[in-house]
Every structure is written in C-alpha cells, then in structure tokens.
C-alpha cells in the first residue's frame, strides 16, 4: 500500500529519512482534486482516461470517498481546456465532431462561462480587440448583473406606479367620505 509517509515528509518532521518512497512503476499517483468523476457521463466522454481514477479506484464506495476528498464532478475551466486539447488531438474526425458538439452543448448550459479578456494566442482572430472592451471577465456575471439591474428598474417603476395608485385610491376614498357627509 502507498498509505505511508514519504521520505520528504519524514525529513520535514525530523524523523529518519530511511523510509523509501513506494515504487509505482509507470503509474502516477494523483490527488482526488486533480481527477474527475468517471460516474459523470459527460465528463467521461470528453476527457482522456488519465483524468479519472484508475479502475481499481472507480468502485461506487471508493468514488463516494474520493468525492469527499475533492474528486471533481462538474465541468470546470480545466476540464474545458483538457477537452478542447483532446478534441484537437483526436485523429477520428467523426469522434472529434461528436466530442466538440457534446462540449458545446455542455457549455451552452453553463452559467459561469468565462470571457477571456486577452486572446490566448497572438494570431487569434480576436487579438485586435482590447482587454478593456470587456467590462467583466465573466459573461454570466454581466448577464446576471444586467438581469438584476433590469429587475430592479422594473421593480422601482412598479413601486412608483403602485404608490401613485394607492395615493389616488386614498384621495377617492377621502372624497367619497367627505361627499357623503355633506349630503
């Protein structure tokens, strides 16, 4: 098992550094927070196998524990980057198109989709736009702020209308009361 303490950790703790680190061969040990949940179908179809726990650690009980330790269960910026890189490297055009379509559908459902204020590469078509042209690096933030501001303005207008209606109603009631008292 690899549940022991590494030699570096032993040295830091002042203990003997004679405990060897486990030999892992060609396998790499990765933290759960660096991996994605293979139970999430969309992720499973988009990301390379190296971004998931090995089969040995993919049992439901083990995945539950790994989720508690930070196993990623949702599409995030890193997953988008990895998926795009995998699509670009895909040799099969049909498979690449299917993955790209799936990724676009997932991105369509995302609320957090970032807008890159600076182009990722100097030769990209958007390299002529300036970073200051985007008020916020997050499209959904702009969209949500716009919705909030729009709702606030509508709410203020409705409050004004309702306030005027209420004032008019009070005047009418007052007139009725004073009118009936005289007659």
PDB file of N, CA and C in Angstrom, residues 32-105:
ATOM      1  N   UNK A  32      -7.179  13.433  -5.447  1.00  0.00           N
ATOM      2  CA  UNK A  32      -8.559  13.404  -5.945  1.00  0.00           C
ATOM      3  C   UNK A  32      -8.991  14.732  -6.571  1.00  0.00           C
ATOM      4  N   UNK A  33      -8.502  15.840  -6.038  1.00  0.00           N
ATOM      5  CA  UNK A  33      -8.894  17.151  -6.564  1.00  0.00           C
ATOM      6  C   UNK A  33      -8.358  17.377  -7.984  1.00  0.00           C
ATOM      7  N   UNK A  34      -7.391  16.580  -8.407  1.00  0.00           N
ATOM      8  CA  UNK A  34      -6.830  16.694  -9.752  1.00  0.00           C
ATOM      9  C   UNK A  34      -7.533  15.777 -10.745  1.00  0.00           C
ATOM     10  N   UNK A  35      -8.492  14.984 -10.262  1.00  0.00           N
ATOM     11  CA  UNK A  35      -9.172  13.998 -11.099  1.00  0.00           C
ATOM     12  C   UNK A  35     -10.660  14.316 -11.212  1.00  0.00           C
ATOM     13  N   UNK A  36     -11.308  13.664 -12.176  1.00  0.00           N
ATOM     14  CA  UNK A  36     -12.736  13.856 -12.416  1.00  0.00           C
ATOM     15  C   UNK A  36     -13.480  12.551 -12.167  1.00  0.00           C
ATOM     16  N   UNK A  37     -14.746  12.676 -11.855  1.00  0.00           N
ATOM     17  CA  UNK A  37     -15.599  11.547 -11.507  1.00  0.00           C
ATOM     18  C   UNK A  37     -16.009  10.773 -12.763  1.00  0.00           C
ATOM     19  N   UNK A  38     -15.625   9.489 -12.868  1.00  0.00           N
ATOM     20  CA  UNK A  38     -15.995   8.705 -14.044  1.00  0.00           C
ATOM     21  C   UNK A  38     -17.484   8.367 -14.083  1.00  0.00           C
ATOM     22  N   UNK A  39     -18.204   8.599 -13.002  1.00  0.00           N
ATOM     23  CA  UNK A  39     -19.645   8.341 -12.974  1.00  0.00           C
ATOM     24  C   UNK A  39     -20.423   9.443 -13.698  1.00  0.00           C
ATOM     25  N   UNK A  40     -19.777  10.567 -13.988  1.00  0.00           N
ATOM     26  CA  UNK A  40     -20.427  11.665 -14.711  1.00  0.00           C
ATOM     27  C   UNK A  40     -20.190  11.421 -16.203  1.00  0.00           C
ATOM     28  N   UNK A  41     -21.262  10.998 -16.882  1.00  0.00           N
ATOM     29  CA  UNK A  41     -21.152  10.577 -18.286  1.00  0.00           C
ATOM     30  C   UNK A  41     -20.542  11.645 -19.192  1.00  0.00           C
ATOM     31  N   UNK A  42     -20.974  12.890 -19.055  1.00  0.00           N
ATOM     32  CA  UNK A  42     -20.459  13.944 -19.934  1.00  0.00           C
ATOM     33  C   UNK A  42     -18.945  14.089 -19.795  1.00  0.00           C
ATOM     34  N   UNK A  43     -18.462  14.060 -18.578  1.00  0.00           N
ATOM     35  CA  UNK A  43     -17.017  14.168 -18.355  1.00  0.00           C
ATOM     36  C   UNK A  43     -16.305  12.947 -18.923  1.00  0.00           C
ATOM     37  N   UNK A  44     -16.894  11.790 -18.709  1.00  0.00           N
ATOM     38  CA  UNK A  44     -16.288  10.529 -19.159  1.00  0.00           C
ATOM     39  C   UNK A  44     -16.102  10.519 -20.680  1.00  0.00           C
ATOM     40  N   UNK A  45     -17.056  11.128 -21.393  1.00  0.00           N
ATOM     41  CA  UNK A  45     -16.978  11.141 -22.858  1.00  0.00           C
ATOM     42  C   UNK A  45     -16.071  12.243 -23.401  1.00  0.00           C
ATOM     43  N   UNK A  46     -15.771  13.242 -22.596  1.00  0.00           N
ATOM     44  CA  UNK A  46     -14.974  14.372 -23.074  1.00  0.00           C
ATOM     45  C   UNK A  46     -13.495  14.302 -22.723  1.00  0.00           C
ATOM     46  N   UNK A  47     -13.188  13.758 -21.546  1.00  0.00           N
ATOM     47  CA  UNK A  47     -11.819  13.823 -21.041  1.00  0.00           C
ATOM     48  C   UNK A  47     -11.061  12.521 -21.270  1.00  0.00           C
ATOM     49  N   UNK A  48      -9.751  12.613 -21.454  1.00  0.00           N
ATOM     50  CA  UNK A  48      -8.926  11.410 -21.590  1.00  0.00           C
ATOM     51  C   UNK A  48      -8.947  10.582 -20.295  1.00  0.00           C
ATOM     52  N   UNK A  49      -8.713   9.289 -20.424  1.00  0.00           N
ATOM     53  CA  UNK A  49      -8.748   8.360 -19.284  1.00  0.00           C
ATOM     54  C   UNK A  49      -7.793   8.767 -18.168  1.00  0.00           C
ATOM     55  N   UNK A  50      -6.711   9.447 -18.502  1.00  0.00           N
ATOM     56  CA  UNK A  50      -5.724   9.828 -17.486  1.00  0.00           C
ATOM     57  C   UNK A  50      -6.264  10.860 -16.491  1.00  0.00           C
ATOM     58  N   UNK A  51      -7.426  11.425 -16.755  1.00  0.00           N
ATOM     59  CA  UNK A  51      -8.015  12.413 -15.849  1.00  0.00           C
ATOM     60  C   UNK A  51      -9.046  11.809 -14.898  1.00  0.00           C
ATOM     61  N   UNK A  52      -9.093  10.476 -14.860  1.00  0.00           N
ATOM     62  CA  UNK A  52     -10.016   9.766 -13.977  1.00  0.00           C
ATOM     63  C   UNK A  52      -9.240   8.811 -13.090  1.00  0.00           C
ATOM     64  N   UNK A  53      -9.825   8.442 -11.941  1.00  0.00           N
ATOM     65  CA  UNK A  53      -9.164   7.428 -11.103  1.00  0.00           C
ATOM     66  C   UNK A  53      -9.059   6.120 -11.892  1.00  0.00           C
ATOM     67  N   UNK A  54      -8.066   5.308 -11.559  1.00  0.00           N
ATOM     68  CA  UNK A  54      -7.923   4.015 -12.230  1.00  0.00           C
ATOM     69  C   UNK A  54      -9.135   3.149 -11.911  1.00  0.00           C
ATOM     70  N   UNK A  55      -9.304   2.067 -12.668  1.00  0.00           N
ATOM     71  CA  UNK A  55     -10.440   1.164 -12.457  1.00  0.00           C
ATOM     72  C   UNK A  55     -10.483   0.672 -11.019  1.00  0.00           C
ATOM     73  N   UNK A  56      -9.323   0.468 -10.452  1.00  0.00           N
ATOM     74  CA  UNK A  56      -9.230  -0.019  -9.073  1.00  0.00           C
ATOM     75  C   UNK A  56      -9.911   0.942  -8.090  1.00  0.00           C
ATOM     76  N   UNK A  57      -9.891   2.220  -8.401  1.00  0.00           N
ATOM     77  CA  UNK A  57     -10.475   3.234  -7.524  1.00  0.00           C
ATOM     78  C   UNK A  57     -11.801   3.781  -8.064  1.00  0.00           C
ATOM     79  N   UNK A  58     -12.432   3.057  -8.978  1.00  0.00           N
ATOM     80  CA  UNK A  58     -13.670   3.537  -9.589  1.00  0.00           C
ATOM     81  C   UNK A  58     -14.916   2.805  -9.106  1.00  0.00           C
ATOM     82  N   UNK A  59     -14.794   2.066  -8.028  1.00  0.00           N
ATOM     83  CA  UNK A  59     -15.957   1.395  -7.443  1.00  0.00           C
ATOM     84  C   UNK A  59     -16.831   2.450  -6.759  1.00  0.00           C
ATOM     85  N   UNK A  60     -18.164   2.245  -6.720  1.00  0.00           N
ATOM     86  CA  UNK A  60     -19.065   3.254  -6.134  1.00  0.00           C
ATOM     87  C   UNK A  60     -18.673   3.711  -4.725  1.00  0.00           C
ATOM     88  N   UNK A  61     -18.315   2.782  -3.844  1.00  0.00           N
ATOM     89  CA  UNK A  61     -17.944   3.171  -2.477  1.00  0.00           C
ATOM     90  C   UNK A  61     -16.672   4.015  -2.465  1.00  0.00           C
ATOM     91  N   UNK A  62     -15.721   3.621  -3.301  1.00  0.00           N
ATOM     92  CA  UNK A  62     -14.456   4.352  -3.373  1.00  0.00           C
ATOM     93  C   UNK A  62     -14.680   5.743  -3.969  1.00  0.00           C
ATOM     94  N   UNK A  63     -15.524   5.819  -5.012  1.00  0.00           N
ATOM     95  CA  UNK A  63     -15.819   7.119  -5.623  1.00  0.00           C
ATOM     96  C   UNK A  63     -16.496   8.054  -4.628  1.00  0.00           C
ATOM     97  N   UNK A  64     -17.349   7.504  -3.784  1.00  0.00           N
ATOM     98  CA  UNK A  64     -18.005   8.311  -2.757  1.00  0.00           C
ATOM     99  C   UNK A  64     -16.964   8.941  -1.828  1.00  0.00           C
ATOM    100  N   UNK A  65     -15.986   8.130  -1.434  1.00  0.00           N
ATOM    101  CA  UNK A  65     -14.908   8.633  -0.576  1.00  0.00           C
ATOM    102  C   UNK A  65     -14.075   9.675  -1.319  1.00  0.00           C
ATOM    103  N   UNK A  66     -13.748   9.388  -2.578  1.00  0.00           N
ATOM    104  CA  UNK A  66     -12.943  10.323  -3.372  1.00  0.00           C
ATOM    105  C   UNK A  66     -13.676  11.654  -3.579  1.00  0.00           C
ATOM    106  N   UNK A  67     -14.997  11.593  -3.748  1.00  0.00           N
ATOM    107  CA  UNK A  67     -15.771  12.842  -3.878  1.00  0.00           C
ATOM    108  C   UNK A  67     -15.633  13.681  -2.610  1.00  0.00           C
ATOM    109  N   UNK A  68     -15.657  13.010  -1.488  1.00  0.00           N
ATOM    110  CA  UNK A  68     -15.481  13.713  -0.217  1.00  0.00           C
ATOM    111  C   UNK A  68     -14.101  14.328  -0.089  1.00  0.00           C
ATOM    112  N   UNK A  69     -13.139  13.766  -0.815  1.00  0.00           N
ATOM    113  CA  UNK A  69     -11.766  14.276  -0.778  1.00  0.00           C
ATOM    114  C   UNK A  69     -11.484  15.276  -1.901  1.00  0.00           C
ATOM    115  N   UNK A  70     -12.511  15.605  -2.695  1.00  0.00           N
ATOM    116  CA  UNK A  70     -12.337  16.642  -3.710  1.00  0.00           C
ATOM    117  C   UNK A  70     -12.425  16.198  -5.154  1.00  0.00           C
ATOM    118  N   UNK A  71     -12.784  14.942  -5.421  1.00  0.00           N
ATOM    119  CA  UNK A  71     -12.931  14.480  -6.805  1.00  0.00           C
ATOM    120  C   UNK A  71     -13.908  15.404  -7.528  1.00  0.00           C
ATOM    121  N   UNK A  72     -13.521  15.891  -8.689  1.00  0.00           N
ATOM    122  CA  UNK A  72     -14.324  16.874  -9.423  1.00  0.00           C
ATOM    123  C   UNK A  72     -15.502  16.175 -10.111  1.00  0.00           C
ATOM    124  N   UNK A  73     -16.674  16.751  -9.966  1.00  0.00           N
ATOM    125  CA  UNK A  73     -17.881  16.143 -10.522  1.00  0.00           C
ATOM    126  C   UNK A  73     -18.559  17.021 -11.565  1.00  0.00           C
ATOM    127  N   UNK A  74     -17.999  18.186 -11.840  1.00  0.00           N
ATOM    128  CA  UNK A  74     -18.616  19.108 -12.787  1.00  0.00           C
ATOM    129  C   UNK A  74     -17.592  19.641 -13.774  1.00  0.00           C
ATOM    130  N   UNK A  75     -18.125  20.125 -14.872  1.00  0.00           N
ATOM    131  CA  UNK A  75     -17.298  20.768 -15.877  1.00  0.00           C
ATOM    132  C   UNK A  75     -16.748  22.063 -15.288  1.00  0.00           C
ATOM    133  N   UNK A  76     -15.437  22.233 -15.347  1.00  0.00           N
ATOM    134  CA  UNK A  76     -14.811  23.469 -14.888  1.00  0.00           C
ATOM    135  C   UNK A  76     -13.864  23.952 -15.982  1.00  0.00           C
ATOM    136  N   UNK A  77     -13.204  25.075 -15.735  1.00  0.00           N
ATOM    137  CA  UNK A  77     -12.318  25.631 -16.769  1.00  0.00           C
ATOM    138  C   UNK A  77     -11.227  24.661 -17.177  1.00  0.00           C
ATOM    139  N   UNK A  78     -10.663  23.951 -16.206  1.00  0.00           N
ATOM    140  CA  UNK A  78      -9.615  22.994 -16.520  1.00  0.00           C
ATOM    141  C   UNK A  78     -10.159  21.878 -17.415  1.00  0.00           C
ATOM    142  N   UNK A  79     -11.348  21.382 -17.113  1.00  0.00           N
ATOM    143  CA  UNK A  79     -11.948  20.313 -17.917  1.00  0.00           C
ATOM    144  C   UNK A  79     -12.218  20.791 -19.344  1.00  0.00           C
ATOM    145  N   UNK A  80     -12.644  22.033 -19.485  1.00  0.00           N
ATOM    146  CA  UNK A  80     -12.882  22.584 -20.822  1.00  0.00           C
ATOM    147  C   UNK A  80     -11.570  22.623 -21.599  1.00  0.00           C
ATOM    148  N   UNK A  81     -10.520  23.108 -20.948  1.00  0.00           N
ATOM    149  CA  UNK A  81      -9.207  23.181 -21.609  1.00  0.00           C
ATOM    150  C   UNK A  81      -8.740  21.795 -22.032  1.00  0.00           C
ATOM    151  N   UNK A  82      -8.829  20.829 -21.119  1.00  0.00           N
ATOM    152  CA  UNK A  82      -8.388  19.461 -21.399  1.00  0.00           C
ATOM    153  C   UNK A  82      -9.232  18.857 -22.522  1.00  0.00           C
ATOM    154  N   UNK A  83     -10.547  19.082 -22.485  1.00  0.00           N
ATOM    155  CA  UNK A  83     -11.435  18.538 -23.514  1.00  0.00           C
ATOM    156  C   UNK A  83     -11.096  19.113 -24.887  1.00  0.00           C
ATOM    157  N   UNK A  84     -10.857  20.416 -24.945  1.00  0.00           N
ATOM    158  CA  UNK A  84     -10.511  21.047 -26.224  1.00  0.00           C
ATOM    159  C   UNK A  84      -9.191  20.487 -26.747  1.00  0.00           C
ATOM    160  N   UNK A  85      -8.201  20.347 -25.869  1.00  0.00           N
ATOM    161  CA  UNK A  85      -6.919  19.775 -26.290  1.00  0.00           C
ATOM    162  C   UNK A  85      -7.106  18.352 -26.808  1.00  0.00           C
ATOM    163  N   UNK A  86      -7.953  17.563 -26.151  1.00  0.00           N
ATOM    164  CA  UNK A  86      -8.208  16.185 -26.580  1.00  0.00           C
ATOM    165  C   UNK A  86      -8.926  16.166 -27.929  1.00  0.00           C
ATOM    166  N   UNK A  87      -9.852  17.092 -28.132  1.00  0.00           N
ATOM    167  CA  UNK A  87     -10.575  17.164 -29.404  1.00  0.00           C
ATOM    168  C   UNK A  87      -9.618  17.528 -30.531  1.00  0.00           C
ATOM    169  N   UNK A  88      -8.728  18.478 -30.283  1.00  0.00           N
ATOM    170  CA  UNK A  88      -7.760  18.902 -31.301  1.00  0.00           C
ATOM    171  C   UNK A  88      -6.838  17.748 -31.687  1.00  0.00           C
ATOM    172  N   UNK A  89      -6.464  16.925 -30.711  1.00  0.00           N
ATOM    173  CA  UNK A  89      -5.554  15.804 -30.966  1.00  0.00           C
ATOM    174  C   UNK A  89      -6.264  14.576 -31.536  1.00  0.00           C
ATOM    175  N   UNK A  90      -7.582  14.574 -31.529  1.00  0.00           N
ATOM    176  CA  UNK A  90      -8.363  13.418 -31.983  1.00  0.00           C
ATOM    177  C   UNK A  90      -8.111  13.163 -33.469  1.00  0.00           C
ATOM    178  N   UNK A  91      -7.745  11.912 -33.800  1.00  0.00           N
ATOM    179  CA  UNK A  91      -7.477  11.543 -35.191  1.00  0.00           C
ATOM    180  C   UNK A  91      -8.763  11.287 -35.975  1.00  0.00           C
ATOM    181  N   UNK A  92      -9.767  10.750 -35.311  1.00  0.00           N
ATOM    182  CA  UNK A  92     -11.021  10.400 -35.952  1.00  0.00           C
ATOM    183  C   UNK A  92     -11.908  11.644 -36.031  1.00  0.00           C
ATOM    184  N   UNK A  93     -12.151  12.124 -37.239  1.00  0.00           N
ATOM    185  CA  UNK A  93     -12.943  13.339 -37.432  1.00  0.00           C
ATOM    186  C   UNK A  93     -14.360  13.227 -36.905  1.00  0.00           C
ATOM    187  N   UNK A  94     -14.973  12.058 -37.069  1.00  0.00           N
ATOM    188  CA  UNK A  94     -16.345  11.854 -36.589  1.00  0.00           C
ATOM    189  C   UNK A  94     -16.377  11.927 -35.067  1.00  0.00           C
ATOM    190  N   UNK A  95     -15.408  11.277 -34.429  1.00  0.00           N
ATOM    191  CA  UNK A  95     -15.326  11.289 -32.960  1.00  0.00           C
ATOM    192  C   UNK A  95     -15.028  12.701 -32.453  1.00  0.00           C
ATOM    193  N   UNK A  96     -14.145  13.408 -33.137  1.00  0.00           N
ATOM    194  CA  UNK A  96     -13.814  14.782 -32.739  1.00  0.00           C
ATOM    195  C   UNK A  96     -15.046  15.680 -32.837  1.00  0.00           C
ATOM    196  N   UNK A  97     -15.809  15.520 -33.913  1.00  0.00           N
ATOM    197  CA  UNK A  97     -17.029  16.313 -34.088  1.00  0.00           C
ATOM    198  C   UNK A  97     -18.043  15.998 -32.993  1.00  0.00           C
ATOM    199  N   UNK A  98     -18.191  14.721 -32.667  1.00  0.00           N
ATOM    200  CA  UNK A  98     -19.134  14.318 -31.616  1.00  0.00           C
ATOM    201  C   UNK A  98     -18.723  14.908 -30.265  1.00  0.00           C
ATOM    202  N   UNK A  99     -17.425  14.855 -29.964  1.00  0.00           N
ATOM    203  CA  UNK A  99     -16.941  15.409 -28.694  1.00  0.00           C
ATOM    204  C   UNK A  99     -17.101  16.929 -28.668  1.00  0.00           C
ATOM    205  N   UNK A 100     -16.789  17.574 -29.772  1.00  0.00           N
ATOM    206  CA  UNK A 100     -16.917  19.033 -29.839  1.00  0.00           C
ATOM    207  C   UNK A 100     -18.377  19.452 -29.673  1.00  0.00           C
ATOM    208  N   UNK A 101     -19.278  18.717 -30.311  1.00  0.00           N
ATOM    209  CA  UNK A 101     -20.708  19.008 -30.190  1.00  0.00           C
ATOM    210  C   UNK A 101     -21.169  18.829 -28.754  1.00  0.00           C
ATOM    211  N   UNK A 102     -20.738  17.743 -28.128  1.00  0.00           N
ATOM    212  CA  UNK A 102     -21.101  17.491 -26.725  1.00  0.00           C
ATOM    213  C   UNK A 102     -20.575  18.619 -25.833  1.00  0.00           C
ATOM    214  N   UNK A 103     -19.326  19.027 -26.058  1.00  0.00           N
ATOM    215  CA  UNK A 103     -18.740  20.106 -25.261  1.00  0.00           C
ATOM    216  C   UNK A 103     -19.529  21.404 -25.446  1.00  0.00           C
ATOM    217  N   UNK A 104     -19.889  21.718 -26.676  1.00  0.00           N
ATOM    218  CA  UNK A 104     -20.656  22.942 -26.928  1.00  0.00           C
ATOM    219  C   UNK A 104     -22.020  22.904 -26.234  1.00  0.00           C
ATOM    220  N   UNK A 105     -22.670  21.747 -26.239  1.00  0.00           N
ATOM    221  CA  UNK A 105     -23.957  21.613 -25.537  1.00  0.00           C
ATOM    222  C   UNK A 105     -23.776  21.825 -24.037  1.00  0.00           C
TER     223      UNK A 105
END
